Structures are given as C-alpha cells and as structure tokens.
Amino acid sequence: MKLESHAPGGPIETRWSRHKNQIKLVNPANKRKYDIIVVGTGLAGGSAAASLAELGYNVKAFCIQDSPRRAHSIAAQGGINAAKNYPNDGDSVWRLFYDTVKGGDFRARESNVYRLAEISTAIIDHCVAQGIPFARDYGGLLANRSFGGAQVSRTFYARGQTGQQLLLCCYQGMMRQVAAGKVTMFPRREMLDLVIVDGKARGIVARNLVTGELERHAGHAVVLATGGYGNVFYLSTNAMASNVTAAWRCHKRGALFANPCYTQIHPTCIPVSGGHQSKLTLMSESLRNDGRVWVPKKQGDTRAAADIPEDERDYYLERKYPSFGNLVPRDVASRNAKQVCDEGRGVGATGLAVYLDFRDAIQRDGRATIERKYGNLFAMYEKITADDPYTTPMMIYPAIHYTMGGLWVDYNLMSTIPGLFVLGEANFSDHGANRLGASALMQGLADGYFVIPYTIGGYLAGTALPQVSLEHAAFKDAESGAKEQTRRLLAIQGRRTVDDIHRALGRLLWDNCGMGRNDQGLQEVLQKVPELRDEFWKNALVPGGADDFNQSLEKAGRVADFLEFAGLMAKDALTRRESCGGHFNEAFQTEENEALRDDENFCHVAAWEYKGPDAEPERHVEPLVFENVTLAQRSYK
Amino acid sequence: MATINLTLKVWRQKGQKDKGRLETLPAPGISTDMSFLEMLDVVNERLTLEGKEPVAFDHDCREGICGMCGAMVNGLAHGPERGTTLCQLHMRHFRDGDTLMIEPWRARAFKVVKDLVVDRSAFDKIIAAGGYVSASTGGAQDANAIPVPMETAEEAMDAAQCIGCGACVASCPNASAMLFMSAKVSHLALMPQGRPEAARRVLAMLRAADACGFGNCSNERECEAKCPKEIKITHIARMNREYMKAVFGSARE
C-alpha cells in the first residue's frame, strides 16, 4: 500500500492557501443534504460539529459522557499556543512551525505542522469572539506566558483552566446549533463499529449506554475525534472513560494505525498512593523551576526526608546534568526518576516517587515569593496528599498523559478509509514523536474549526455517495458483531474483575513499554499480552446485563480492545530501531542519554494494517521529507 | 497507611421507573489516602466478586474539572469539604466507624438513571436556549481589537469556571438552577463579546429553566455553600439585573 499524504508541494508558506483554493466546494443549498457523523465532543469533535453545522451540514454528534461538556479536553491546564507575536519577542508562524517539528524530534509531516502554526492565530481570534475570559494585562490586552521551554511567550491561558474554557466555548457553539436544529446530540453513546459501504465510511453502530440498545446511524462521512489511548497503561492522567475502542474498531475495519509507540510521559505527577489508585493527577511542570529533585543515596532508606542529612541525599539531576540540572526535558527527567526508583532508592510508601524539594528556594526567596508563584499548586497537592509542601518536600513521579500516535491521516485528515476523517489526539499527524506543551489544544481546535470544514467539502463534492439504508447488510453485520461481543463478555463469568486484569496490563506496559524500553522487555510484552488476553476471555467477571445501564460492561469492552491494541504498541516500539522523542529504546542513546535517531532508516511514519485476529499486522511506511528544516540532534548540554 | 471501617447506606435504583431503596454496604479497610470515588471502586470490586451488581455512579476526569461526578453524602452535595468535588474528597476527612448516607442529586429536573446516576440534560437545554455568543467560525476580528479590563475578565472567569455538576440544584430546597444559569449569564454579560445578545440570552435561559422544572431562588444560599468552584451568588444578582434590563429596557419580547 502506498501512503499518499496528498500534501501539496511548492513553497510551504502557501501550501494551505493553494490547497484551499483548489478544494471542491459544496453548494450551500446542497450542504443540507449531507449528514455528518461526529464521534467524540472534545476540542476536536466539538469544534468540528459546531463549524460543520454552521456551514449547513446536518451533524449527528456522539459522546460517551452525559453531556458534550465533559470531554477530557476540559482537564488541560496550561494554555494554548498561537503565533500572534503580541509580546513583540520575535515569534512567527515559522518559529512555531520549527519549534513543533524540532520538539517532535523530526518525526512529523512538515506540511501539516506548518498549517497548524498558520491556523493558530485564527483560533485565538475565534475563541475571543466567543467570549472566552482569557488572562489579560492591565491595559486590557491578552496576556501571554512562556511554556514548555519555548524561547518566546506565545501561550494564551485562562488561569489553570484553559482546556475547560476552550471546551465550554466549543460546547456552547455546538448547543447553539442544537437549538438551530443542525446538530443532533447523542450523549451516553459509545461507538462500537464503523460501517463501510462500497469501500466508504457510511455510518456507525453505537450502544446507548442507558438502555443498552444498539443503534445504527448512517451518514455521508464519519469524523472520529475520540482522543488518545493513554489508558492502555491503566494509570494515566487521562479521564477514566478515555479509551481506544472507536479508533481500534476503525483500525480493524481498515484504517491504518500510525506510530502507536509514540507516548508521552509527564515527569511531575502526584505519585501512586496504593493499589486502589484509579488515576493520576498532573502537577504543573513549572515547579521544577524552583524545586530540587532528589532521592536518598542509600537503597531502602525509610527515614523521613527531614532526617536525611545533606550528604546522604542524591540530587541526581544536578549531578548528572550539571548545566541543565532540574530543568532537563520531560523525557530525560522522567527516565531518571524511574531509574533511581528501579535502583530501590525511591521514596514514599510505595517506593515509586522522588522528592521535589522547595526548602532551599524558600530559604533563598522567602515563603511569600514561593506562595505567590505556586500557591494554587501547593494547595492542590495538599488536598490530595495531606502533606504541606512548604515544610516537607513534595513527592512526584512520572505518568502517561498524551499519545502522539493515532490513526493515519492524509493532509485532508482523512484516514485510509475514504470518508473516515480523524481529528485531534486520535490522529497521528502533527506532533511527531513528542508533543510540546500547550500544543494539544491548538491542534484539536485547528482540526475542528479550520481544517475539516474545508477538506470534508472536497471529499463530499468529489465523491458519489448514494443513500444507504439502515437495513444494508453492512449495518446488520456491524450490529451483530457488536451484539456478539457483548454476549461473549457477559458469558465469561470468570473470577477476576476487569479492573484487575487492566491493572496487570498497565503494569506490564509501564514496566516494559513506558519511559525506557529495551528489546527484552518489549519481547516480554509481546509474549505476555496474548496470555493476558486469554486470561481476560476465560476468567473475567462482567456483572449485569446487556439491556441496562451497565458500567462494568462498558469497561470490559474497552479493556478487551486495549488488550488487542497493546500488542501493536509493543510491536511498533520493537520495530523502530531508534529512539526518538517519547519513544526511548535504551539501546539507542547518545552519551548524554538523549534519544538517538536513525534518520537514514527510520525517518518515516510507520502505519500498521490490520490483517485479522490471528495474523501479523503489516507495517507500511510514509517517508518523511524535510525540505524546510534541517534535521539535528536535540541537545540540552 | 491508616485505614478506617465504614458503613455505607447507598441509594440503589435499577432504572428511572423503578422504585429505589437504601442498601447497607460495609466498607471495611478503607485507606485514608483514597478519594471518595476510589472508596466506591473498592466496594464495587468486592460486589462484583460476590456476584452482585456494583453501584452505578458518574465520574470521569477525577480531578475536579469535568463536573461528571457528584452525590449527596450525609445530606451534603459532594460531601462535607468546601470547594471540593466528590472525586477530590479524600477519605481522611472521615472517621473510623462512620456511617455514610450516599444518595443521588434530587430534583424534579434531574431524573435518576440508575443508583447515583442522574440525567442532567436539562442543563444542556438551558445552554442551548442562549448560553453562547452567536459568533460562527471564521469571521472574527483580531483577538486584541477589543480591550477588556483585567478585572472584568477575572470576574467573568470566576463565573465561567462553573463545571455544570448540578450540586447547586441538589443543595437548593427549591431545586433551583439559578446559580448554574447565572454563572453563564454573568460570564457572557461581563464580556463585551457577549453584550449584543445579553437581553435575549437571559430571557431565553430563564424560560428554558422554568420549562425544565427547576424552582425559583429564595435566597437560601445553599448553592453557594456547596458549589465546588465556590461561585458566588452575586452572579445571581447580576442575572437579576440583566433580567430587569431585558424586560424593561429592551424592545424585544
């Protein structure tokens, strides 16, 4: 299979405008004849649903929560990047483009990233027009802050709740279209299959989570915006219901899955407190500006932090990286924390934590200064842990929080299945092997507000799409497949809870396919995942019935898919014989423990094709061509 | 790790049309580091292994921002702590031997779906009635074209951070949605971008709330006391002013 990106050539600055000028248009009077299915109502899905409805398309929007206002985009804290250059500090579309390509360790498609940077400014204009209360300076103009190591201030924010404000703004835009009759909202629905007629995506089968009923929905195109797969690790900063099911079912119907091994780990999360832990909470990375990271020099040292004298502490980041110290990049900080804990020098009840100590900063700057900078974060930490970070050091540990991999899409955001478009975190397109801070919100909204409204028109106008009946064999087939899976899940009646098996999967992946990977560990994953999958299908216990509000059943279906997906993630990691960004194979590193790429052999996207339940997936390659930036080794010396 | 033993009295209701009842469930050996929802997870895992149906409850982000979770704990929405959602309430705030009464939000407009899960789609209807700025994608001027005083933006943000959980309704003796509604009316009325539609918005949203079966405000202030985002009832006062302006000052309706 040849993966055709359909990205226009020529000067990168004008690619998107030229492309837009050439896209076929759908006559306004004809738009109302098209039904578009949008699955997921986070930033990408919500903005797409609102914008497509504004254009006149009939939108059917689906979400698993009780309301589209709940999607996990809401939890994003830091902000959204845009190349506005309001602070006059030299930012430009070019710089945002370059930073994103470099931050992604040169594993993203240049054309897409440039378009993202170009669109970024219009997103801010639109969000302000919708009344988002962004932070402002005394003069009433928008405030910016720097973020994620960027050398310019280009991040717009609404306190620590930027994701919430952006999502509610999409949601409100969508509800306006609900009132106008252009969006029909289907909350508490879970997409269980994609329906393909004549080779094109023409509908979905969804389960009504309240009644258990399987519903058939037809449309002229399907837009998937169902987020990332971080919860394959069981513990992550994702919301509890975030899952890979919709994307995975599309994959099984023929959509290629790109770069599943690209996962991002955030170094400063509140550590696991015990086996009951259900999810992890992020603490802003800015804390490393003043906190010092350390562990005891001795293994198994159970003394309280205050009782450990200075010469028995190992400030390992400062020791190993004298020039960057505690401010090394996310991936380096994360891997080092894991390493010291693996050595038995971790702290806290579980031994899976390191200290982030503000003692010296408080002595140097005074408590008031530290409180002004980090007061809200310290309060949040205290609420969760009941420890006071002013007097005892914080404990932190890395956690999975974003996945760069996803369904493969071309420049039009269309997958390898015609008519199936994939937006936001669910696609693979813009962040390469590593995402920069404040870029996830930007991408979700760029895709939904400013890309899909153009590209979907081109598809619809240029494709013959006769009406399909809900009685078509493809709908019946998809529905009976979903029904059969539900029946099988409820019939297992084993002795182990789904959560218990999910925890075992998460632990296996975290240990072997997380921050630091090696061939042996990845082989172990490939061997043990099928065993766990067998265990699941023989011994899982799913209570309740099919025709009911049954959260255990929902969870079981998602874990069943994670158990299939996990194998692909490990296989992708094992096949990529290099390290890049969030994918770190210990065999490929520089002397400074940086990811060592192999541009000669792996400067490409790996996109996997599903070949059947017992067959090996096939790996396809989209070469990445860099005409505008020079590939370089990231160095933080 | 400290542990406590609790007795739960949990509302069990199979479906909207079924009769509900309180079921007594022991919750022994609960770590005080757990969140309230993690405590329910532990109870549910045990129920599952005993071949019983776990307690249904809504939850998602578990960091206090999605607004999905919520239940009355001993008669208090989201439990006893101030400014805290149920997912951020930790078990260290309870004592060994405590009995906890756990019930769903109660309001005419919020029907029980199952156990602790309620239908809050009435909130979506209120927003659909007018809780937005009618600015379609693509036509916006530059973001800095209209300056907004910092204090105004901050005050709007105080209101805009409502998470739509429904604790205000559940805490109000009249099951009124005034705090929820006023948070949106106030947020958009403060921002210059929201002014053109301010009159139409407040009228339409109030009408929608009445139609959904929410009660009126009689200044009990219970909503403010239990709002996990500590949204102030001064926003209700602003909504009332907006309403008066709309009724007496507008040519419309």
Coordinates of N, CA and C in Angstrom, one line a residue, chain B residues 14-153:
Chain B
K14 N -32.8 0.6 40.1 CA -32.4 -0.1 38.9 C -32.6 0.8 37.6
G15 N -33.7 1.5 37.6 CA -33.9 2.4 36.4 C -34.8 3.5 36.8
Q16 N -35.0 4.4 35.8 CA -35.8 5.6 36.1 C -37.2 5.3 36.7
K17 N -37.8 4.2 36.2 CA -39.2 4.0 36.6 C -39.3 3.0 37.8
D18 N -38.1 2.5 38.2 CA -38.2 1.5 39.3 C -38.2 2.3 40.6
K19 N -38.6 1.6 41.7 CA -38.6 2.2 43.0 C -37.2 2.0 43.6
G20 N -36.7 3.0 44.2 CA -35.3 2.9 44.8 C -35.4 2.6 46.3
R21 N -34.3 2.3 46.9 CA -34.2 2.0 48.3 C -32.8 2.2 48.8
L22 N -32.6 2.3 50.0 CA -31.2 2.4 50.6 C -30.7 1.0 50.9
E23 N -29.5 0.7 50.5 CA -28.9 -0.6 50.7 C -27.7 -0.3 51.7
T24 N -27.6 -1.2 52.7 CA -26.4 -1.1 53.6 C -25.3 -1.9 53.1
L25 N -24.1 -1.2 52.9 CA -23.0 -2.0 52.4 C -21.8 -1.7 53.3
P26 N -21.2 -2.7 53.8 CA -20.0 -2.5 54.6 C -18.8 -2.0 53.7
A27 N -18.0 -1.1 54.2 CA -16.8 -0.7 53.5 C -15.6 -0.8 54.5
P28 N -15.1 -2.0 54.7 CA -14.0 -2.1 55.7 C -12.6 -1.9 55.1
G29 N -11.7 -1.5 55.9 CA -10.3 -1.4 55.5 C -10.0 -0.3 54.4
I30 N -10.7 0.8 54.5 CA -10.6 1.9 53.5 C -9.3 2.7 53.9
S31 N -8.4 2.8 52.9 CA -7.2 3.6 53.1 C -7.7 5.1 53.2
T32 N -7.1 5.8 54.1 CA -7.5 7.3 54.2 C -6.9 8.1 53.1
D33 N -6.0 7.5 52.3 CA -5.4 8.2 51.1 C -6.3 8.1 49.9
M34 N -7.3 7.2 50.0 CA -8.2 7.1 48.8 C -9.1 8.3 48.7
S35 N -9.5 8.5 47.4 CA -10.6 9.5 47.2 C -11.9 8.8 47.4
F36 N -12.9 9.6 47.5 CA -14.3 9.0 47.8 C -14.6 8.1 46.7
L37 N -14.3 8.4 45.4 CA -14.7 7.5 44.3 C -13.8 6.3 44.3
E38 N -12.6 6.4 44.8 CA -11.8 5.2 44.9 C -12.3 4.2 46.0
M39 N -12.9 4.8 47.0 CA -13.5 4.0 48.0 C -14.7 3.3 47.4
L40 N -15.5 4.0 46.6 CA -16.6 3.3 45.9 C -16.1 2.2 44.9
D41 N -14.9 2.5 44.3 CA -14.3 1.5 43.4 C -14.1 0.2 44.2
V42 N -13.5 0.4 45.4 CA -13.1 -0.8 46.2 C -14.4 -1.6 46.6
V43 N -15.4 -0.9 47.0 CA -16.7 -1.5 47.3 C -17.3 -2.2 46.1
N44 N -17.2 -1.6 44.9 CA -17.7 -2.2 43.7 C -16.9 -3.4 43.3
E45 N -15.6 -3.4 43.5 CA -14.9 -4.6 43.1 C -15.3 -5.7 43.9
R46 N -15.5 -5.5 45.2 CA -15.9 -6.5 46.1 C -17.3 -7.0 45.7
L47 N -18.2 -6.1 45.4 CA -19.6 -6.5 45.0 C -19.5 -7.4 43.7
T48 N -18.7 -7.0 42.8 CA -18.5 -7.8 41.6 C -18.1 -9.2 41.9
L49 N -17.1 -9.3 42.7 CA -16.6 -10.6 43.0 C -17.6 -11.5 43.8
E50 N -18.5 -10.8 44.5 CA -19.6 -11.5 45.2 C -20.7 -11.8 44.3
G51 N -20.6 -11.5 43.0 CA -21.7 -11.8 42.0 C -22.8 -10.8 42.1
K52 N -22.6 -9.6 42.7 CA -23.6 -8.6 42.8 C -23.3 -7.5 41.9
E53 N -24.4 -6.7 41.6 CA -24.1 -5.6 40.7 C -23.5 -4.4 41.4
P54 N -22.4 -3.9 40.9 CA -21.8 -2.7 41.5 C -22.7 -1.5 41.5
V55 N -22.4 -0.5 42.4 CA -23.1 0.7 42.5 C -22.8 1.6 41.2
A56 N -23.8 2.0 40.5 CA -23.5 2.9 39.3 C -23.3 4.3 39.8
F57 N -22.3 4.9 39.4 CA -22.1 6.4 39.7 C -21.3 7.0 38.5
D58 N -21.6 8.3 38.2 CA -21.0 9.0 37.1 C -19.6 9.6 37.6
H59 N -18.7 9.5 36.8 CA -17.3 10.1 37.1 C -16.6 10.1 35.8
D60 N -15.5 10.9 35.7 CA -14.7 10.8 34.5 C -13.3 11.3 34.8
C61 N -13.1 12.6 34.9 CA -11.7 13.2 35.0 C -11.0 12.9 36.3
R62 N -11.8 12.8 37.4 CA -11.3 12.6 38.7 C -10.3 13.6 39.2
E63 N -10.3 14.8 38.6 CA -9.5 15.9 39.1 C -10.3 17.1 39.3
G64 N -11.6 17.0 39.4 CA -12.5 18.1 39.8 C -12.8 19.1 38.8
I65 N -12.7 18.7 37.5 CA -13.0 19.7 36.5 C -14.1 19.3 35.5
C66 N -14.3 18.0 35.3 CA -15.3 17.7 34.2 C -16.8 17.8 34.7
G67 N -17.0 17.8 36.0 CA -18.3 18.0 36.5 C -19.2 16.8 36.4
M68 N -18.6 15.7 36.1 CA -19.5 14.5 35.9 C -19.9 13.8 37.2
C69 N -19.0 13.9 38.2 CA -19.3 13.2 39.5 C -20.2 14.0 40.4
G70 N -20.7 13.4 41.4 CA -21.5 14.1 42.4 C -22.5 13.2 43.1
A71 N -22.6 13.4 44.4 CA -23.7 12.7 45.1 C -23.8 13.4 46.4
M72 N -25.0 13.2 47.1 CA -25.2 13.7 48.4 C -24.5 12.7 49.4
V73 N -23.6 13.3 50.2 CA -23.0 12.4 51.3 C -23.5 13.0 52.6
N74 N -24.2 12.2 53.3 CA -24.8 12.7 54.6 C -25.6 14.0 54.4
G75 N -26.3 14.1 53.3 CA -27.1 15.2 53.0 C -26.4 16.4 52.4
L76 N -25.1 16.3 52.2 CA -24.3 17.4 51.6 C -23.8 17.1 50.2
A77 N -24.1 18.0 49.3 CA -23.6 17.8 47.9 C -22.1 17.7 47.9
H78 N -21.5 16.7 47.3 CA -20.1 16.5 47.2 C -19.4 16.2 48.6
G79 N -20.2 16.0 49.6 CA -19.6 15.7 50.9 C -19.3 17.0 51.7
P80 N -18.6 16.8 52.9 CA -18.5 17.9 53.9 C -17.5 19.0 53.6
E81 N -16.5 18.7 52.7 CA -15.5 19.7 52.5 C -16.0 20.9 51.6
R82 N -15.4 22.1 51.8 CA -15.8 23.2 51.0 C -15.0 23.2 49.7
G83 N -15.6 23.7 48.6 CA -14.9 23.8 47.4 C -14.3 22.6 46.8
T84 N -15.0 21.5 47.0 CA -14.4 20.2 46.6 C -15.4 19.3 45.9
T85 N -15.0 18.7 44.8 CA -15.9 17.8 44.1 C -15.7 16.4 44.8
L86 N -16.7 15.5 44.5 CA -16.6 14.2 45.2 C -15.3 13.5 44.9
C87 N -14.8 13.6 43.6 CA -13.6 12.9 43.3 C -12.4 13.4 44.0
Q88 N -12.5 14.7 44.5 CA -11.3 15.3 45.2 C -11.5 15.2 46.7
L89 N -12.6 14.6 47.1 CA -12.8 14.4 48.5 C -12.0 13.2 49.0
H90 N -11.2 13.3 50.0 CA -10.4 12.2 50.4 C -10.9 11.6 51.7
M91 N -10.7 10.3 51.9 CA -11.3 9.6 53.0 C -10.7 9.9 54.3
R92 N -9.6 10.7 54.3 CA -9.1 11.1 55.6 C -10.0 12.1 56.3
H93 N -11.0 12.6 55.6 CA -11.9 13.5 56.3 C -13.1 12.8 57.0
F94 N -13.0 11.4 57.0 CA -14.0 10.6 57.7 C -13.3 9.9 58.8
R95 N -14.2 9.4 59.8 CA -13.6 8.7 60.9 C -14.0 7.2 60.9
D96 N -13.1 6.5 61.6 CA -13.4 5.0 61.7 C -14.8 4.8 62.3
G97 N -15.6 4.0 61.7 CA -16.9 3.7 62.3 C -18.0 4.6 61.8
D98 N -17.7 5.5 60.9 CA -18.7 6.4 60.4 C -19.7 5.7 59.5
T99 N -20.9 6.2 59.5 CA -21.9 5.7 58.6 C -22.2 6.8 57.6
L100 N -22.1 6.4 56.3 CA -22.3 7.5 55.2 C -23.5 7.2 54.4
M101 N -24.4 8.2 54.4 CA -25.6 8.1 53.6 C -25.3 8.7 52.2
I102 N -25.3 7.8 51.2 CA -24.9 8.3 49.8 C -26.1 8.2 48.9
E103 N -26.6 9.4 48.4 CA -27.8 9.5 47.6 C -27.5 10.3 46.3
P104 N -28.3 10.1 45.3 CA -28.1 10.9 44.1 C -28.6 12.3 44.3
W105 N -28.3 13.2 43.3 CA -28.9 14.5 43.3 C -30.4 14.3 43.2
R106 N -31.2 15.1 44.0 CA -32.6 15.0 44.0 C -33.2 16.3 43.4
A107 N -33.9 16.2 42.3 CA -34.5 17.4 41.7 C -35.5 16.9 40.7
R108 N -36.6 17.7 40.5 CA -37.6 17.2 39.6 C -37.0 17.2 38.2
A109 N -36.1 18.1 37.9 CA -35.5 18.2 36.6 C -34.4 17.2 36.4
F110 N -33.9 16.6 37.4 CA -32.8 15.5 37.3 C -33.4 14.2 37.7
K111 N -33.8 13.4 36.7 CA -34.3 12.1 37.0 C -33.2 11.1 37.2
V112 N -33.5 10.2 38.1 CA -32.4 9.1 38.4 C -32.4 8.2 37.2
V113 N -31.2 7.9 36.7 CA -31.0 7.0 35.6 C -30.7 5.6 36.2
K114 N -29.8 5.5 37.2 CA -29.6 4.3 37.9 C -28.8 4.6 39.2
D115 N -29.1 4.1 40.3 CA -28.3 4.3 41.5 C -28.0 5.8 41.8
L116 N -26.8 6.1 41.6 CA -26.4 7.5 41.9 C -26.3 8.4 40.6
V117 N -26.6 7.8 39.5 CA -26.5 8.5 38.2 C -27.8 9.2 37.9
V118 N -27.7 10.5 37.6 CA -28.9 11.2 37.2 C -28.8 11.8 35.8
D119 N -29.9 12.2 35.3 CA -30.0 12.8 34.0 C -29.9 14.3 34.1
R120 N -28.8 14.9 33.7 CA -28.7 16.4 33.8 C -28.8 17.1 32.5
S121 N -29.5 16.4 31.5 CA -29.6 17.0 30.2 C -30.4 18.4 30.2
A122 N -31.1 18.6 31.3 CA -31.8 19.9 31.4 C -30.8 21.1 31.4
F123 N -29.6 20.8 31.9 CA -28.6 21.9 31.9 C -28.2 22.2 30.4
D124 N -28.1 21.1 29.6 CA -27.8 21.3 28.2 C -28.9 22.1 27.5
K125 N -30.1 21.9 27.9 CA -31.2 22.6 27.3 C -31.1 24.1 27.6
I126 N -30.7 24.4 28.9 CA -30.6 25.8 29.3 C -29.5 26.5 28.5
I127 N -28.4 25.8 28.3 CA -27.3 26.4 27.5 C -27.8 26.6 26.0
A128 N -28.5 25.5 25.5 CA -28.9 25.6 24.1 C -29.9 26.8 23.9
A129 N -30.6 27.2 25.0 CA -31.5 28.3 24.8 C -30.9 29.6 24.6
G130 N -29.6 29.7 25.0 CA -28.9 31.1 24.8 C -27.6 31.2 25.5
G131 N -27.0 30.2 26.0 CA -25.8 30.3 26.8 C -24.6 30.3 25.9
Y132 N -24.5 31.2 24.9 CA -23.4 31.2 23.9 C -23.4 32.6 23.3
V133 N -22.3 32.8 22.5 CA -22.2 34.0 21.7 C -22.4 33.5 20.3
S134 N -23.3 34.2 19.5 CA -23.5 33.7 18.2 C -22.5 34.2 17.2
A135 N -21.3 33.7 17.4 CA -20.2 34.0 16.5 C -19.7 32.8 15.8
S136 N -20.0 32.7 14.5 CA -19.7 31.5 13.8 C -18.2 31.5 13.4
T137 N -17.7 30.3 13.2 CA -16.2 30.2 12.9 C -15.8 30.9 11.7
G138 N -14.7 31.7 11.8 CA -14.2 32.3 10.6 C -14.3 33.8 10.4
G139 N -15.2 34.4 11.1 CA -15.4 35.8 10.9 C -14.8 36.8 11.9
A140 N -14.0 36.2 12.8 CA -13.6 37.1 13.9 C -12.5 38.1 13.5
Q141 N -12.6 39.2 14.2 CA -11.5 40.2 14.0 C -10.4 39.8 14.9
D142 N -9.3 40.6 14.8 CA -8.1 40.3 15.7 C -8.5 40.2 17.1
A143 N -7.9 39.2 17.8 CA -8.2 39.0 19.2 C -8.0 40.2 20.1
N144 N -7.1 41.1 19.8 CA -6.8 42.2 20.6 C -7.5 43.5 20.2
A145 N -8.5 43.3 19.3 CA -9.2 44.5 18.8 C -10.0 45.2 19.9
I146 N -10.6 44.4 20.8 CA -11.4 45.0 21.9 C -10.7 44.7 23.2
P147 N -10.2 45.8 23.8 CA -9.6 45.5 25.1 C -10.6 45.2 26.2
V148 N -10.3 44.3 27.1 CA -11.2 44.0 28.2 C -10.5 44.2 29.5
P149 N -11.0 45.1 30.3 CA -10.3 45.4 31.6 C -10.0 44.1 32.3
M150 N -8.8 44.0 32.9 CA -8.3 42.8 33.6 C -9.4 42.3 34.6
E151 N -9.9 43.3 35.4 CA -10.8 43.0 36.5 C -12.1 42.3 35.9
T152 N -12.5 42.8 34.7 CA -13.7 42.3 34.1 C -13.5 40.9 33.7
A153 N -12.3 40.7 33.0 CA -12.0 39.3 32.6 C -11.9 38.3 33.7

